[in-house]
Coordinates of C-alpha atoms in Angstrom, one line a residue:
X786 CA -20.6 -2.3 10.0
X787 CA -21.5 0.0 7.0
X788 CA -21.4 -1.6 3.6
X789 CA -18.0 0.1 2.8
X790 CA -16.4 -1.6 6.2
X791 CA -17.5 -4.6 4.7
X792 CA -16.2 -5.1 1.3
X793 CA -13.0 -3.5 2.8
X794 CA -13.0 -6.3 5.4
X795 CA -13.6 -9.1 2.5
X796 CA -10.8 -7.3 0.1
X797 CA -8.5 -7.2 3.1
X798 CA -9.4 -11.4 3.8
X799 CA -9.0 -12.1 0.2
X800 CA -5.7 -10.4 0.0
X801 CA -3.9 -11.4 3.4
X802 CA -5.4 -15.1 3.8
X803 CA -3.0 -17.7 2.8
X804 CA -3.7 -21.7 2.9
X805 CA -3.4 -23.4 5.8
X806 CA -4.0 -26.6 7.7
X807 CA -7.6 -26.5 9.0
X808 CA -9.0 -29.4 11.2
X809 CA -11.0 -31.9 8.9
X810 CA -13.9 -29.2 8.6
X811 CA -12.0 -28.9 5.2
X812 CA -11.4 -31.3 2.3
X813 CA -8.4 -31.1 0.3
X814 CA -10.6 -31.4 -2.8
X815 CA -12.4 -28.3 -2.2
X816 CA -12.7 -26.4 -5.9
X817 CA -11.4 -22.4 -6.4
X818 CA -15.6 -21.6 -5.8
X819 CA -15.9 -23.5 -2.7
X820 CA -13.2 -21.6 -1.2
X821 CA -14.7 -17.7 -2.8
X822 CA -17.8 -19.2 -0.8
X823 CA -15.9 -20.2 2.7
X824 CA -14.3 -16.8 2.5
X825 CA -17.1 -14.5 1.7
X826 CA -19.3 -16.0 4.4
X827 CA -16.7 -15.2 7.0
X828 CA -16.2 -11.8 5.4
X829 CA -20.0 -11.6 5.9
X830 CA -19.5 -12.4 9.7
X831 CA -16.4 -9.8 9.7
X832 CA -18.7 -7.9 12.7
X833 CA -18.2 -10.6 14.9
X834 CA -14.7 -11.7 14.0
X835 CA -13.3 -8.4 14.4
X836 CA -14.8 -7.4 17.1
X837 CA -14.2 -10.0 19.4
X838 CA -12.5 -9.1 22.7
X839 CA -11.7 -12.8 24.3
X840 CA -8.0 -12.3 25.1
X841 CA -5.2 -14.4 23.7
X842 CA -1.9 -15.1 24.2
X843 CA 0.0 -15.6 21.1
X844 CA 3.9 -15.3 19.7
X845 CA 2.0 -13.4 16.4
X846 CA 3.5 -9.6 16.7
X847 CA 1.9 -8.6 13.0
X848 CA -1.1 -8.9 11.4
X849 CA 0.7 -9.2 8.2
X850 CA 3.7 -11.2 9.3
X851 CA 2.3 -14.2 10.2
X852 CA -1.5 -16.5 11.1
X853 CA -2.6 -17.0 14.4
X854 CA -4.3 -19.4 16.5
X855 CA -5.1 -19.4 20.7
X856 CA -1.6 -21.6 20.0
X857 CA 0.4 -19.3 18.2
X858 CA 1.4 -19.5 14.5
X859 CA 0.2 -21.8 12.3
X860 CA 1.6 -23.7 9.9
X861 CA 1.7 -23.7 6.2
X862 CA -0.6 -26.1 3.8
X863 CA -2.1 -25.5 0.7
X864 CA -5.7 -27.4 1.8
X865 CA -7.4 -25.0 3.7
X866 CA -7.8 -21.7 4.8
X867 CA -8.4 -19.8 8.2
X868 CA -9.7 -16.7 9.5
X869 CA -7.0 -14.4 11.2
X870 CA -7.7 -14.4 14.8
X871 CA -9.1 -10.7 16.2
X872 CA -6.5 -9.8 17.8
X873 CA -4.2 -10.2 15.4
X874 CA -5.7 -7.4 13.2
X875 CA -4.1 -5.1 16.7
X876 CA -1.5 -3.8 14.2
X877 CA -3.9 -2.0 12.1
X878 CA -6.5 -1.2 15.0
X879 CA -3.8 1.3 16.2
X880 CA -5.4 5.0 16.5
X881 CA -1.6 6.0 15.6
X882 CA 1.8 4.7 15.0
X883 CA 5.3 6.3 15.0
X884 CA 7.8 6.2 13.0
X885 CA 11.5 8.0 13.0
X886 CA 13.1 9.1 9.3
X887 CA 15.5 11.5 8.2
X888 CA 15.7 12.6 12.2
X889 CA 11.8 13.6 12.1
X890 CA 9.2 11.9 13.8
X891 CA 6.3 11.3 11.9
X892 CA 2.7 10.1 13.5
X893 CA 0.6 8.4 11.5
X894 CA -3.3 8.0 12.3
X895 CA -4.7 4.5 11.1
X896 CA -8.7 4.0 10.7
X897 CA -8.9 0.5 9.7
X898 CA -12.9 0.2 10.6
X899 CA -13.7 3.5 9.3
X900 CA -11.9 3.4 5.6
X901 CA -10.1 0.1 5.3
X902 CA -6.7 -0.9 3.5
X903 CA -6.7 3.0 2.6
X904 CA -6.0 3.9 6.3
X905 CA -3.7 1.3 7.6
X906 CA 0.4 1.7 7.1
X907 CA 1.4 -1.6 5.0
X908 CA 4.5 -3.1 5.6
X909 CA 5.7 -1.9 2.4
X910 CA 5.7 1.5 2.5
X911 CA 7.7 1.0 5.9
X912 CA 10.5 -0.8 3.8
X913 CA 10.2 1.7 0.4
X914 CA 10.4 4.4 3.0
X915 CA 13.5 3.1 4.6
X916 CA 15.3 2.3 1.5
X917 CA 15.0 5.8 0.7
X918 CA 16.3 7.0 3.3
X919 CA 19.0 4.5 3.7
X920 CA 20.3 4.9 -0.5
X921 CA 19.4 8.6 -0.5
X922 CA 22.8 9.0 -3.0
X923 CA 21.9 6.4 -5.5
X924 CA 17.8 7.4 -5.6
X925 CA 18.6 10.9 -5.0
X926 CA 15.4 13.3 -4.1
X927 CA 16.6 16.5 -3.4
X928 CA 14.8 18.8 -5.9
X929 CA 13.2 15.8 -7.9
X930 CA 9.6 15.5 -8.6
X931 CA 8.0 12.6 -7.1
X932 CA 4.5 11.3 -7.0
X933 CA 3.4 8.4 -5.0
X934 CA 0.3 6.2 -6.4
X935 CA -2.1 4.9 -3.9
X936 CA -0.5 6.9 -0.9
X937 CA -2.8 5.7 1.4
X938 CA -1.7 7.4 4.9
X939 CA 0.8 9.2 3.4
X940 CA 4.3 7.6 4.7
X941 CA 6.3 7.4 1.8
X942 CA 5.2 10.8 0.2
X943 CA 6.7 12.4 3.6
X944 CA 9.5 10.7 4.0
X945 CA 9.7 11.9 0.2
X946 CA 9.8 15.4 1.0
X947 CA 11.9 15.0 3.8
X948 CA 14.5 13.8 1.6
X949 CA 13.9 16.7 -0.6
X950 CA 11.7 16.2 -3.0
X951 CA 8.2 18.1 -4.4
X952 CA 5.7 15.5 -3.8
X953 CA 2.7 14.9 -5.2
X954 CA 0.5 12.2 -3.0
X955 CA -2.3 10.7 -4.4
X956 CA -5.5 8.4 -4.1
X957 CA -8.9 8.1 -4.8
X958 CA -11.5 10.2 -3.6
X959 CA -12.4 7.8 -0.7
X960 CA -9.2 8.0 0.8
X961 CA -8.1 11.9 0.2
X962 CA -9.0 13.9 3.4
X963 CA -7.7 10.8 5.6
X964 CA -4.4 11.2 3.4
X965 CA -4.6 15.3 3.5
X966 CA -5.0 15.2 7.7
X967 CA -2.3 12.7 8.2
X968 CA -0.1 15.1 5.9
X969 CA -1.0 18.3 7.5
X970 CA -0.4 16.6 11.3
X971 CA 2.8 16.2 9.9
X972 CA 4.1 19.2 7.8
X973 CA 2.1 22.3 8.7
X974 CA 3.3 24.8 6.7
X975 CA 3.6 28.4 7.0
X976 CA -0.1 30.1 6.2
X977 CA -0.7 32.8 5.0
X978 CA -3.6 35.8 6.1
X979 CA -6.1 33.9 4.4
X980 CA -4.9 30.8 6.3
X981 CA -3.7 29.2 3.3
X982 CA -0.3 27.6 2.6
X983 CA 2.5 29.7 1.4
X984 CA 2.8 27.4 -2.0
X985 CA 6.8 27.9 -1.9
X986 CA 6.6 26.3 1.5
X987 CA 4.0 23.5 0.5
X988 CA 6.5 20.6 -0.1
X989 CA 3.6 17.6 0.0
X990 CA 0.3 18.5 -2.2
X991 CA -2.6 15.8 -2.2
X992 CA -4.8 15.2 -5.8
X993 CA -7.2 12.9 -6.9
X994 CA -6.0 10.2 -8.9
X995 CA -8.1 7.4 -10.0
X996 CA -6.4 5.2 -12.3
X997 CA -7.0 4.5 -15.9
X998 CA -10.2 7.5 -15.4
X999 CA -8.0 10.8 -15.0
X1000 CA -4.6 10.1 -15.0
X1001 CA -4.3 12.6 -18.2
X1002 CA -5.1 15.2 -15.7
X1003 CA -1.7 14.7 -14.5
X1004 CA 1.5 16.4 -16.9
X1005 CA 4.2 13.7 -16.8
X1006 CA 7.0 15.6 -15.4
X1007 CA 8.0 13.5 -12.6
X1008 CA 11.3 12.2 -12.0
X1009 CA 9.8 9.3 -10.0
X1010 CA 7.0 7.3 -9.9
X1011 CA 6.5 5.6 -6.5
X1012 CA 3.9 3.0 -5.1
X1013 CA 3.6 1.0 -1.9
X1014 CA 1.7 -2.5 -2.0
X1015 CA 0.0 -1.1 -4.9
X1016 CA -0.2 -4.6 -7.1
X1017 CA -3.1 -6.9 -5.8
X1018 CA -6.2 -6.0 -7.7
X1019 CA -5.7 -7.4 -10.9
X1020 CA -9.0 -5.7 -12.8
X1021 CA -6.6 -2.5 -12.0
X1022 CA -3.7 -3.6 -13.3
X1023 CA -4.1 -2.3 -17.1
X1024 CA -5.4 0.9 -15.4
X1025 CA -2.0 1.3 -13.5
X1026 CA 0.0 0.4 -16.6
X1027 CA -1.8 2.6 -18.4
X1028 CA -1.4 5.4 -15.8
X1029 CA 2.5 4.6 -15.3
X1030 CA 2.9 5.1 -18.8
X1031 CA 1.1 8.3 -19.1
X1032 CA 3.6 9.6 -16.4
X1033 CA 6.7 8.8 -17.8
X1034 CA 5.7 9.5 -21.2
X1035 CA 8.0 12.7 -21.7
X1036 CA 11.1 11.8 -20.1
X1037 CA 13.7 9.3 -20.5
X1038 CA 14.9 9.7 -17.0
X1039 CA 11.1 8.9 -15.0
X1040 CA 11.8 6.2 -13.2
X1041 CA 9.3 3.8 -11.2
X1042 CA 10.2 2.3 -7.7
X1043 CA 7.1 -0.2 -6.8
X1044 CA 7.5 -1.9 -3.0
X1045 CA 5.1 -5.0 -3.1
X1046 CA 4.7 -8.3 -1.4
X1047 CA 4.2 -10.8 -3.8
X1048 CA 1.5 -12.7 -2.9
X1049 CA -0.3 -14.6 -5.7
X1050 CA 0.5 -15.2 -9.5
X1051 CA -1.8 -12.8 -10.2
X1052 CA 0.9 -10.0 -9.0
X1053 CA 3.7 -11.7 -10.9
X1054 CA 1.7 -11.6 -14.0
X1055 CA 1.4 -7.6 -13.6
X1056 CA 5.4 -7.1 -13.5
X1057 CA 5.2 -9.1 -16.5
X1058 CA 3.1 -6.9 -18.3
X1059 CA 5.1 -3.8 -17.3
X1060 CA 8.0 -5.6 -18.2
X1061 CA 6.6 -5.0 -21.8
X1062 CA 7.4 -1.2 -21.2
X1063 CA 9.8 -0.9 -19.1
X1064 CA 13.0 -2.1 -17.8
X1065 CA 12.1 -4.0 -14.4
X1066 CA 14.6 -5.3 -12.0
X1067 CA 14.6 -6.4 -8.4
X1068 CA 16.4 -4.5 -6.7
X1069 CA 15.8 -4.7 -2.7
X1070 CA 14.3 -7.7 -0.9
X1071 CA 13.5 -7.8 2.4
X1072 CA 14.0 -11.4 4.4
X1073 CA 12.1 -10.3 7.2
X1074 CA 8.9 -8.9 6.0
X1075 CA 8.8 -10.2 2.6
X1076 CA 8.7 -7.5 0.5
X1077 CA 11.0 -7.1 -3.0
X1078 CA 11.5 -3.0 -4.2
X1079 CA 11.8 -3.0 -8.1
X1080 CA 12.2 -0.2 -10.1
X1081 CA 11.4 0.2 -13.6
X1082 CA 13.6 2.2 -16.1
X1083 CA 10.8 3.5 -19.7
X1084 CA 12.1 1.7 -22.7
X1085 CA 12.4 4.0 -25.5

């Protein structure tokens, strides 16, 4: 496992591990530094976990959706804390999965053990895309500018342009040729004798974008801001703010839609802080997977 794989692997445990009821291995006194230190050791056996093949047989469809054990689901506590078992991580161990929007099929590549949370489709872009799709009148894209922050593999940009709109996807460096390959699979465009895209027919283009660094780069002319389980790092969040702002800087009518799962304070205490600048409400929730759409109107 290369040293990237791994703090990948300990971001993903840190993010996705909730508390819950351990055997007595645990005490319920255990301090905030006791549990850093339970979690980076197994994020520093993450070869092994991961790449265990005994079989199991468990009711747990989604890595995200729920904890596992050779049981089944676990339940909820807020003493302890467990490793998801291997084979729950299948979800994101997918070469490719398919998806159907706007009556195209889209295939998206995943690379989970090569680049990380970067190449893996989170449930919320699933829902952001679908709520696109499915209030296409009321968040109308045809002929809008949109770009999406922390694209990732790309999902909601496409679904994006297949609703008509000039998209924009971005990431960081890391993450860009995984991003531009899953794009190109799915929107080849008409080349050129050079080879190169015909830029009336390039309705997806992919840029650098690194937070807080050179967002300024950027001319805010977007009509919407987009972002997909974005909200989790908090020594980002003042560079997203700050980048959010910058992109709605010259238009009254930018609007942000952010899809997130809510997972700690820590994310709550972001909304706050762009609730300072912008008008936030709530305006999608879904039961099922647990993720909440907001969208955030520039106060002016």
């Amino acid at each position: 496992m290369t040293a990237y794989q791994q703090v990948a692997t300990k971001l993903f445990l840190y993010i996705l591990l909730v508390p819950i009821t351990m055997s007595n291995s645990w005490s319920s006194t255990g301090s905030n530094q006791d549990t850093a230190s339970y979690l980076d050791s197994k994020a520093d056996n993450a070869d092994k976990c991961i790449d265990d093949s005994k079989p199991a047989v468990s009711s747990c469809s989604s890595a995200e959706d729920s904890l596992c054990t050779d049981d089944g689901p676990v339940a909820s506590s807020s003493n302890a804390v467990v490793l998801y078992r291997p084979t729950a991580l299948h979800a994101f161990r997918q070469e490719t999965k398919k998806y159907s929007f706007v009556k195209t099929e889209l295939v998206i590549k995943q690379k989970w053990e090569d680049i990380g949370v970067a190449a893996v489709v989170w449930d919320a872009a699933v829902v952001l895309a679908e709520y696109l799709e499915k209030n296409s009148e009321e968040f109308s894209l045809r002929g809008k500018r949109v770009v999406e922050l922390g694209a990732g593999t790309g999902l909601v940009s496409m679904v994006a342009a297949l609703l008509g709109a000039k998209v924009i996807a971005t990431d960081r460096k890391l993450a860009l040729q995984f991003l531009q390959e899953n794009i190109q699979d799915n929107f080849p465009c008409v080349k050129d004798e050079n080879g190169l895209c015909e830029q009336d027919d390039k309705r997806i283009s992919v840029k650098e974008l690194d937070w807080g660094q050179n967002h300024k780069q950027f001319h805010p002319i977007f009509d919407y801001i987009v972002g997909a389980d974005i909200v989790y790092i908090e020594e980002t969040f003042e560079h997203l703010l700050e980048t959010m702002l910058h992109l709605t800087s010259s238009s009254r009518k930018s609007r942000i839609l952010l899809s997130c799962r809510i997972r700690y304070e820590r994310d709550e205490r972001f909304l706050k802080m762009m609730s300072n600048h912008f008008v936030v409400k709530e305006i999608h929730h879904d039961d099922k997977r647990d993720i909440k759409i907001y969208v955030g109107d520039r106060e002016r």
